[in-house]
Amino acid sequence: MIDVRLLRDDPDLVRAAQERRGESPAVVDDLLAADESRRASIAEFEQLRAEQKQLSKQIPQAQGEERAALLSRTKELSGQVKTAEAAQGEAAAVFDVLLKSLPNVAAAEAPPGGEDDFVTIEEVGTPRDFAAEGFEPRDHLELGRLLGAIDVERGAKVSGSRFYFLTGVGAQLELALVQLAMAKAAEWGFIPMIPPSLVGPRAMEGTGFLGQAADDVYHLEKDDLYLVGTSEVPLAAYHSDEILEADSLPLKYAAFSPCFRREAGSYGKDTKGIFRVHWFDKVEMFVYTTIEESYATHEALLAWEREWLDALELPYRVIDVAAGDLGLSAIRKFDCEAWVPTQGKYREVSSTSNCTEFQARRLNTRVRGEDGTRPAATLNGTLMAATRTIVALLENHQQADGSVRVPAVLQPYLGGRQVLEPLA
RNA sequence: GGAGGUGUCGCAUAGUGGCCUAGUGCGCCCGCCUGCUAAGCGGGUUGAGGAUGAAACCUCUCGCGAGUUCAAAUCUCGCCACCUCCGCCA
């Protein structure tokens, strides 16, 4: 959630941000009204409560008639306090629901508009010209079959559509990618983490995934637990209800975890292969810092993502995601999209968001500094999403005979193999 | 899943209905004293919210939530977490 004071002091700024997202600025006025009545009800409750406490204190010393008078007045007040307290709770709840539904204030730099209104920041590397090389590129599914690496038929048999088995060298490839990614992250100063991928409602709600994105989340009703779509969720909740010392920042975590997505409403999209699946493994970077540092940290996260893709020798582009496509928590988001030869397009393989104080305020994570305590800033960025990375690696590094070249950095993690060969 | 126990300020503890505006010790911060350090002395030290130009001020916060009462850290009920033992299990 955003700062209530910002809402009161500069509502026009919030309205403008709503418009950049293509959302209604009217909620701002609803919120201001709700804040008004919330504060009025607080004042009323507190005034009654103060009187009740003050009179109540005199009772033990009072005698006879005076005591009876006090008792009858406090008795009356007791009821009024209860009513006022309930009213105050209700007003606070109304306000809270509205405030939590309001997205973070989109950065002025974020391109206005929706999904298609992104701005390309840079294209890195050159997609291969397979025609010039004299062969038709195979898609990752066919390569996966040739290599004995991916089995989607049995994935569907066992778990349904959008599930897969990684087999043989495919399984080894994922493990190699995970190891390399975790090793790199540790080098960059991230603390390696393996977090729970089942979380309670607070963590899910606090990270903003129970808003518009709720349909995309798996929920285990019997236990009221959620399967996370990203380890951003447990990492953001990790320090909930904590006060971090300013000189301990930045706190950088890199987590390996499975990710689960219902992919509701994506029927018919990316149905072939393992590009869009209900479950995949991912190494995610997550940073706690101050709001002032967050902008530079966001650039750093992007730089690490790029270093990763450079190391894997993949052609990709970096885009500045438009305000309407930011999600609830972010003020700005950069995506890295790797070239997918058989689709002839760049497709998202990583994404980094600056959530400023939005998640920290919901999850009650604060920083104690010279000027008191205030909410922390949180940022996240994908380092390695296994399935999409495998798609990009196989397709971009394939050779005419169906073998796949292994980038040099990955070779030590694959037993020194330089090439993945098709099964006989 | 069953039985028992515990939950108070950063840590350790005191507190069985009003004298709790939650005490004490440790730690930490500021000051005094002292060649230096230690000791000693004095003061400060949970967090959130409301009001205000800013304060003084007021409210909430003893795991969480409801209840009893004029009044709850204290009594009642529910929930959660942790510990011990049993069962089951990777």
XYZ file of C-alpha atoms (C1' of nucleotides) in Angstrom:
514
model
C 0.000 0.000 0.000
C 1.030 3.548 -0.514
C 1.685 6.190 2.128
C -1.568 7.662 3.440
C 0.153 10.999 3.844
C 1.053 11.103 0.173
C -2.583 10.485 -0.590
C -3.662 13.368 1.638
C -0.896 15.781 0.691
C -0.686 15.206 -3.029
C -3.752 13.377 -4.345
C -3.163 14.736 -7.846
C 0.089 12.835 -8.055
C -1.750 9.614 -7.250
C -4.521 10.430 -9.715
C -1.961 11.026 -12.463
C -0.261 7.712 -11.709
C -3.607 5.942 -11.946
C -4.150 7.484 -15.355
C -0.744 6.364 -16.563
C -1.811 2.823 -15.652
C -5.074 3.300 -17.496
C -7.021 2.963 -14.260
C -9.650 5.149 -12.681
C -8.486 8.099 -10.594
C -11.875 8.084 -8.833
C -10.647 5.655 -6.185
C -8.477 8.459 -4.894
C -11.536 10.460 -3.932
C -13.212 7.416 -2.405
C -10.098 6.921 -0.355
C -9.929 10.507 0.814
C -13.560 10.312 1.946
C -12.945 7.024 3.732
C -9.908 8.519 5.451
C -11.994 11.460 6.643
C -14.635 9.278 8.268
C -12.018 6.937 9.630
C -10.285 9.761 11.437
C -13.536 11.232 12.698
C -14.508 7.887 14.198
C -11.093 7.536 15.834
C -11.437 10.951 17.453
C -14.872 10.083 18.772
C -13.825 6.764 20.209
C -10.721 8.186 21.845
C -12.570 11.019 23.469
C -15.129 8.685 25.019
C -12.459 6.242 26.054
C -10.385 8.962 27.720
C -13.365 10.080 29.773
C -14.182 6.518 30.734
C -10.642 5.846 31.898
C -10.418 9.062 33.843
C -13.683 8.550 35.729
C -12.982 4.895 36.253
C -9.824 5.795 38.113
C -11.776 7.797 40.685
C -14.078 4.935 41.627
C -11.851 3.155 44.155
C -11.546 6.276 46.339
C -15.134 7.440 45.942
C -17.732 6.844 48.643
C -21.492 6.605 48.849
C -23.456 8.850 46.538
C -20.441 10.072 44.633
C -19.448 6.510 43.930
C -22.936 5.616 42.717
C -22.931 8.606 40.385
C -19.572 7.647 38.966
C -20.680 4.076 38.483
C -23.792 5.026 36.605
C -21.906 7.445 34.368
C -19.109 4.976 33.599
C -21.631 2.245 32.971
C -23.258 4.450 30.393
C -19.889 5.348 28.903
C -18.912 1.708 28.725
C -21.653 1.045 26.206
C -20.873 4.137 24.218
C -17.202 3.249 24.070
C -18.050 -0.194 22.775
C -20.245 1.256 20.050
C -17.677 3.861 19.091
C -14.955 1.262 19.004
C -16.941 -0.934 16.671
C -17.711 2.032 14.417
C -14.050 2.947 14.377
C -13.085 -0.594 13.462
C -15.545 -0.628 10.636
C -14.381 2.700 9.242
C -10.798 1.521 9.439
C -11.675 -1.693 7.617
C -13.434 0.173 4.809
C -10.434 2.425 4.404
C -8.032 -0.491 4.557
C -9.757 -2.427 1.791
C -9.690 0.617 -0.470
C -6.086 1.439 0.336
C -4.937 -2.099 -0.301
C -6.659 -2.209 -3.669
C -4.805 0.889 -4.828
C -1.714 0.021 -6.865
C 1.686 1.544 -6.223
C 2.293 4.977 -7.717
C 3.660 4.231 -11.188
C 6.948 5.991 -11.821
C 6.788 9.050 -14.053
C 9.483 7.371 -16.171
C 7.367 4.259 -16.806
C 5.891 4.446 -20.319
C 2.147 5.157 -20.165
C -0.249 2.574 -21.596
C -0.731 -1.178 -21.546
C 1.056 -4.410 -22.394
C 2.019 -3.351 -25.935
C 3.237 0.104 -24.995
C 6.640 -0.939 -23.652
C 9.772 0.887 -24.744
C 12.756 -1.104 -25.959
C 15.857 0.029 -24.120
C 18.430 -2.094 -25.898
C 18.910 -5.147 -28.082
C 21.930 -7.239 -27.172
C 23.552 -9.813 -29.461
C 22.367 -10.853 -32.883
C 19.825 -13.581 -33.561
C 21.330 -16.297 -35.742
C 20.506 -16.435 -39.419
C 19.585 -20.112 -39.789
C 18.823 -19.705 -43.491
C 22.377 -18.554 -44.067
C 23.622 -21.490 -42.014
C 21.615 -23.730 -44.277
C 19.126 -25.379 -41.944
C 15.715 -24.921 -40.461
C 15.864 -24.451 -36.664
C 14.014 -27.052 -34.606
C 11.781 -25.893 -31.776
C 12.704 -26.725 -28.185
C 10.154 -29.487 -28.027
C 11.712 -31.369 -30.926
C 15.208 -30.715 -29.629
C 14.090 -31.895 -26.216
C 12.782 -35.103 -27.738
C 15.961 -35.691 -29.766
C 18.099 -35.150 -26.681
C 15.807 -37.134 -24.422
C 15.515 -33.993 -22.291
C 11.844 -33.032 -22.204
C 8.742 -35.218 -21.992
C 5.506 -33.270 -22.198
C 3.298 -36.199 -23.166
C 3.909 -37.947 -19.895
C 3.682 -34.621 -18.075
C 0.160 -34.305 -19.431
C -0.634 -37.937 -18.633
C 0.430 -37.579 -15.035
C -0.532 -34.004 -14.175
C -2.458 -32.500 -17.071
C -1.696 -29.916 -19.692
C 1.194 -27.505 -19.123
C 3.149 -30.072 -17.122
C 6.341 -31.795 -18.174
C 9.093 -34.093 -17.065
C 12.685 -33.049 -17.524
C 14.548 -36.237 -18.257
C 18.174 -37.265 -18.597
C 20.244 -34.415 -19.854
C 17.254 -32.088 -19.454
C 17.217 -32.683 -15.719
C 20.978 -32.264 -15.610
C 20.704 -29.053 -17.573
C 18.296 -27.551 -15.064
C 20.467 -28.568 -12.128
C 23.500 -27.062 -13.860
C 21.646 -23.808 -14.464
C 20.502 -23.678 -10.852
C 23.993 -24.310 -9.536
C 25.557 -21.729 -11.823
C 22.922 -19.154 -10.975
C 23.264 -19.702 -7.238
C 27.059 -19.547 -7.517
C 26.921 -16.273 -9.457
C 24.455 -14.771 -7.020
C 26.648 -15.700 -4.076
C 29.572 -14.041 -5.870
C 27.498 -10.881 -6.210
C 26.839 -10.855 -2.471
C 23.431 -12.512 -2.333
C 22.645 -14.855 0.543
C 21.522 -18.185 -0.914
C 18.067 -19.254 0.237
C 15.710 -22.160 -0.184
C 12.363 -20.810 1.000
C 9.011 -22.514 1.479
C 6.849 -22.450 -1.616
C 3.679 -22.852 0.400
C 2.776 -19.686 2.286
C -0.030 -18.324 4.412
C -2.509 -15.670 3.315
C -0.563 -12.839 4.900
C 2.508 -13.397 2.725
C 0.410 -13.726 -0.417
C -1.688 -10.696 0.370
C 1.276 -8.630 1.461
C 3.111 -9.068 -1.793
C 0.043 -8.001 -3.740
C -0.763 -11.290 -5.414
C -4.288 -11.594 -4.090
C -5.437 -8.507 -5.981
C -6.121 -8.703 -9.701
C -3.692 -11.619 -9.938
C -5.660 -13.812 -7.498
C -7.039 -16.065 -10.250
C -3.539 -17.066 -11.163
C -2.718 -18.381 -7.705
C -3.152 -21.956 -6.476
C -4.899 -22.119 -3.114
C -5.103 -25.123 -0.814
C -8.419 -24.492 0.832
C -8.229 -27.157 3.482
C -5.082 -25.670 4.957
C -5.511 -22.075 3.759
C -2.094 -22.167 2.152
C -1.027 -20.800 -1.182
C 1.452 -22.199 -3.681
C 3.752 -19.344 -4.554
C 4.117 -18.192 -8.136
C 7.550 -16.835 -7.265
C 9.845 -16.938 -4.265
C 9.461 -13.168 -4.126
C 6.535 -14.024 -1.848
C 8.339 -15.889 0.945
C 11.347 -13.578 0.623
C 9.241 -10.445 1.030
C 7.483 -11.982 4.015
C 10.771 -13.217 5.501
C 11.353 -9.979 7.410
C 7.699 -9.129 8.011
C 7.004 -7.475 11.367
C 10.707 -6.769 11.770
C 12.713 -3.608 12.171
C 15.967 -3.795 10.230
C 18.979 -1.716 11.223
C 19.851 0.778 8.498
C 23.489 -0.272 8.500
C 22.525 -3.889 7.774
C 21.174 -2.838 4.384
C 21.097 -3.745 1.612
C 19.988 -7.279 2.437
C 20.255 -9.376 -0.698
C 18.779 -12.849 -1.017
C 18.857 -15.294 -3.901
C 16.298 -18.056 -3.586
C 15.792 -21.282 -5.454
C 12.210 -22.492 -5.441
C 9.509 -24.075 -7.506
C 6.898 -21.640 -8.839
C 3.263 -22.456 -9.475
C 0.909 -20.559 -11.746
C -2.617 -21.436 -12.694
C -2.249 -19.520 -15.949
C -5.960 -18.749 -15.870
C -7.060 -16.942 -18.985
C -4.071 -17.993 -21.034
C -5.856 -20.828 -22.806
C -4.511 -21.269 -26.297
C -1.425 -19.155 -25.562
C 1.964 -20.845 -25.826
C 0.407 -24.292 -25.718
C 3.347 -26.012 -27.334
C 6.273 -27.140 -25.238
C 7.363 -25.830 -21.882
C 7.341 -22.090 -22.459
C 4.217 -21.526 -20.357
C 3.667 -24.127 -17.661
C 1.875 -24.499 -14.333
C 5.101 -25.252 -12.498
C 8.742 -24.391 -13.021
C 11.823 -23.796 -10.895
C 13.428 -20.426 -10.542
C 16.295 -18.584 -8.921
C 15.037 -15.213 -7.791
C 16.940 -12.211 -6.474
C 15.380 -10.111 -3.750
C 16.697 -6.957 -2.081
C 15.713 -4.998 1.011
C 17.030 -1.450 0.970
C 15.952 2.158 1.456
C 13.704 4.050 -0.894
C 16.592 6.364 -1.819
C 18.807 3.440 -2.794
C 16.064 1.531 -4.549
C 16.466 3.196 -7.937
C 20.163 2.356 -8.174
C 19.426 -1.147 -6.849
C 16.871 -1.623 -9.600
C 19.516 -0.780 -12.205
C 21.914 -3.179 -10.500
C 19.382 -6.002 -10.615
C 18.919 -5.387 -14.316
C 22.686 -5.417 -14.793
C 22.950 -8.795 -13.021
C 20.175 -10.230 -15.173
C 21.995 -9.023 -18.265
C 25.279 -10.452 -17.070
C 23.531 -13.797 -16.702
C 22.102 -13.754 -20.215
C 25.447 -12.575 -21.602
C 27.139 -15.507 -19.888
C 24.691 -17.903 -21.517
C 25.459 -16.246 -24.870
C 21.821 -15.564 -25.618
C 20.557 -12.730 -27.830
C 17.995 -10.642 -25.943
C 16.436 -7.253 -25.570
C 15.623 -5.150 -22.536
C 12.262 -3.426 -22.305
C 10.842 -0.770 -20.042
C 7.409 -2.166 -19.167
C 4.447 0.194 -19.565
C 2.607 1.463 -16.484
C -0.544 -0.532 -17.227
C 1.414 -3.797 -17.162
C 3.292 -3.255 -13.892
C 1.201 -5.283 -11.507
C -0.029 -3.990 -8.177
C 3.259 -3.542 -6.322
C 5.771 -2.114 -8.787
C 6.427 1.469 -9.758
C 8.666 0.394 -12.610
C 9.654 -2.851 -14.257
C 12.313 -3.956 -16.727
C 11.987 -7.241 -18.595
C 14.715 -9.135 -20.396
C 13.412 -11.045 -23.373
C 15.477 -13.727 -25.044
C 15.222 -14.388 -28.740
C 13.251 -17.516 -29.556
C 14.235 -18.532 -33.113
C 11.240 -20.696 -33.944
C 8.861 -17.977 -32.806
C 10.840 -15.221 -34.478
C 10.300 -13.066 -31.393
C 11.801 -11.962 -28.150
C 10.104 -13.621 -25.163
C 10.308 -12.784 -21.467
C 12.893 -14.731 -19.494
C 13.426 -12.344 -16.602
C 11.817 -9.367 -14.967
C 12.877 -6.932 -12.288
C 10.573 -4.665 -10.307
C 11.034 -1.829 -7.873
C 8.220 -2.154 -5.350
C 9.512 0.744 -3.240
C 7.759 0.700 0.158
C 4.558 -0.864 -1.123
C 5.134 -4.437 0.025
C 7.099 -3.467 3.123
C 4.256 -1.295 4.350
C 1.803 -4.186 3.978
C 4.152 -6.665 5.576
C 5.347 -4.270 8.256
C 9.046 -4.340 7.492
C 10.771 -1.210 8.709
C 14.218 0.298 8.818
C 15.625 2.031 11.865
C 17.898 4.870 10.825
C 19.047 8.233 12.098
C 15.680 9.815 11.332
C 13.539 7.193 13.049
C 11.861 4.130 11.598
C 10.194 3.995 8.221
C 9.195 1.314 5.750
C 11.927 -0.556 3.869
C 12.011 -0.707 0.092
C 11.870 -4.077 -1.649
C 12.950 -5.101 -5.130
C 12.946 -8.359 -6.965
C 14.420 -9.742 -10.139
C 14.512 -13.080 -11.912
C 17.926 -14.570 -12.235
C 17.059 -17.899 -13.815
C 13.641 -19.242 -14.719
C 14.476 -22.810 -15.619
C 11.991 -23.750 -18.315
C 12.257 -20.567 -20.326
C 16.023 -20.551 -20.029
C 16.098 -24.127 -21.303
C 13.868 -23.139 -24.227
C 16.185 -20.266 -25.127
C 19.363 -22.304 -24.691
C 18.209 -25.241 -26.768
C 16.817 -23.180 -29.596
C 19.593 -20.613 -29.830
C 22.513 -22.994 -29.481
C 21.223 -25.818 -31.638
C 23.226 -27.212 -34.514
C 22.158 -28.722 -37.822
C 22.356 -32.310 -36.544
C 20.080 -31.615 -33.599
C 22.894 -31.318 -31.062
C 23.127 -28.314 -28.754
C 26.251 -26.367 -27.907
C 26.839 -25.773 -24.190
C 28.006 -22.248 -23.284
C 31.460 -22.263 -21.704
C 30.283 -21.082 -18.242
C 27.861 -23.965 -17.994
C 30.263 -26.723 -19.031
C 31.812 -27.258 -15.578
C 28.322 -27.890 -14.230
C 27.607 -30.473 -16.943
C 30.575 -32.671 -16.373
C 32.655 -30.739 -18.895
C 30.335 -31.500 -21.793
C 30.669 -29.003 -24.643
C 27.796 -30.376 -26.658
C 24.570 -32.171 -25.846
C 24.178 -34.935 -28.396
C 20.907 -36.435 -29.664
C 20.152 -39.933 -28.431
C 21.077 -42.620 -30.914
C -3.198 -36.777 15.478
C -2.997 -37.267 21.376
C -1.233 -35.433 26.437
C 1.162 -31.684 29.214
C 3.696 -26.953 29.523
C 5.111 -21.934 28.013
C 4.187 -16.957 25.605
C 5.294 -9.553 29.654
C 9.897 -3.836 26.740
C 16.434 -5.897 22.574
C 17.570 -10.163 26.439
C 16.366 -12.109 31.436
C 12.659 -11.615 34.895
C 8.588 -9.293 38.637
C 3.644 -8.679 38.413
C -3.601 -13.296 40.779
C -8.870 -7.118 39.045
C -7.925 -0.344 40.582
C -1.484 1.907 44.100
C 0.668 -0.704 36.364
C 1.661 6.000 33.871
C 4.100 -2.282 33.501
C 8.802 -2.570 38.187
C 13.900 -4.635 38.405
C 18.586 -6.497 36.283
C 21.514 -6.865 31.845
C 22.519 -4.657 27.245
C 22.471 -0.078 24.532
C 22.575 5.616 24.171
C 23.668 10.560 26.527
C 26.011 13.087 30.533
C 28.999 13.474 35.224
C 33.257 11.724 37.778
C 38.170 9.747 36.983
C 45.827 10.016 33.869
C 43.231 5.851 30.403
C 39.874 1.750 31.028
C 36.693 -0.506 34.507
C 33.748 0.707 38.609
C 30.481 4.511 40.546
C 26.615 8.415 39.924
C 22.419 10.848 37.041
C 19.187 10.602 32.827
C 17.218 8.043 28.517
C 15.784 3.360 25.919
C 8.643 -1.002 22.518
C 5.998 0.209 18.586
C 1.629 2.300 16.091
C -2.135 5.961 15.588
C -5.048 10.580 16.504
C -4.842 15.904 17.459
C -1.637 20.467 16.516
C 1.644 25.337 12.571
C 4.801 22.722 16.127
C 4.306 20.960 21.009
C 2.158 19.881 25.494
C -1.881 16.194 25.079
C -4.913 11.759 23.989
C -5.720 6.488 22.386
C -3.986 1.657 21.384
C 0.033 -2.058 22.177
C 1.834 -7.703 27.981
C 1.378 -13.918 21.379
C -3.635 -12.896 18.432
C -9.029 -12.377 18.777
C -13.604 -12.321 21.412
C -16.013 -11.998 26.253
C -17.003 -10.724 31.725
C -16.463 -5.906 34.452
C -17.379 0.889 35.946
C -12.180 -1.011 35.393
C -8.182 -6.715 32.556
C -1.013 -8.180 31.838
C -4.233 -10.328 35.786
C -10.677 -13.758 35.163
C -13.384 -16.788 30.923
C -13.571 -18.786 25.882
C -11.424 -19.508 20.992
C -7.088 -19.351 17.933
C -1.759 -19.195 16.847
C 3.389 -20.116 17.819
C 7.101 -22.585 20.575
C 8.889 -26.566 24.084
C 8.531 -31.814 26.239
C 6.569 -36.690 25.639
C 3.594 -40.359 22.647
C 1.913 -41.872 17.673
C 3.038 -41.503 12.351
C 6.718 -40.378 8.874
C 11.010 -38.416 4.565
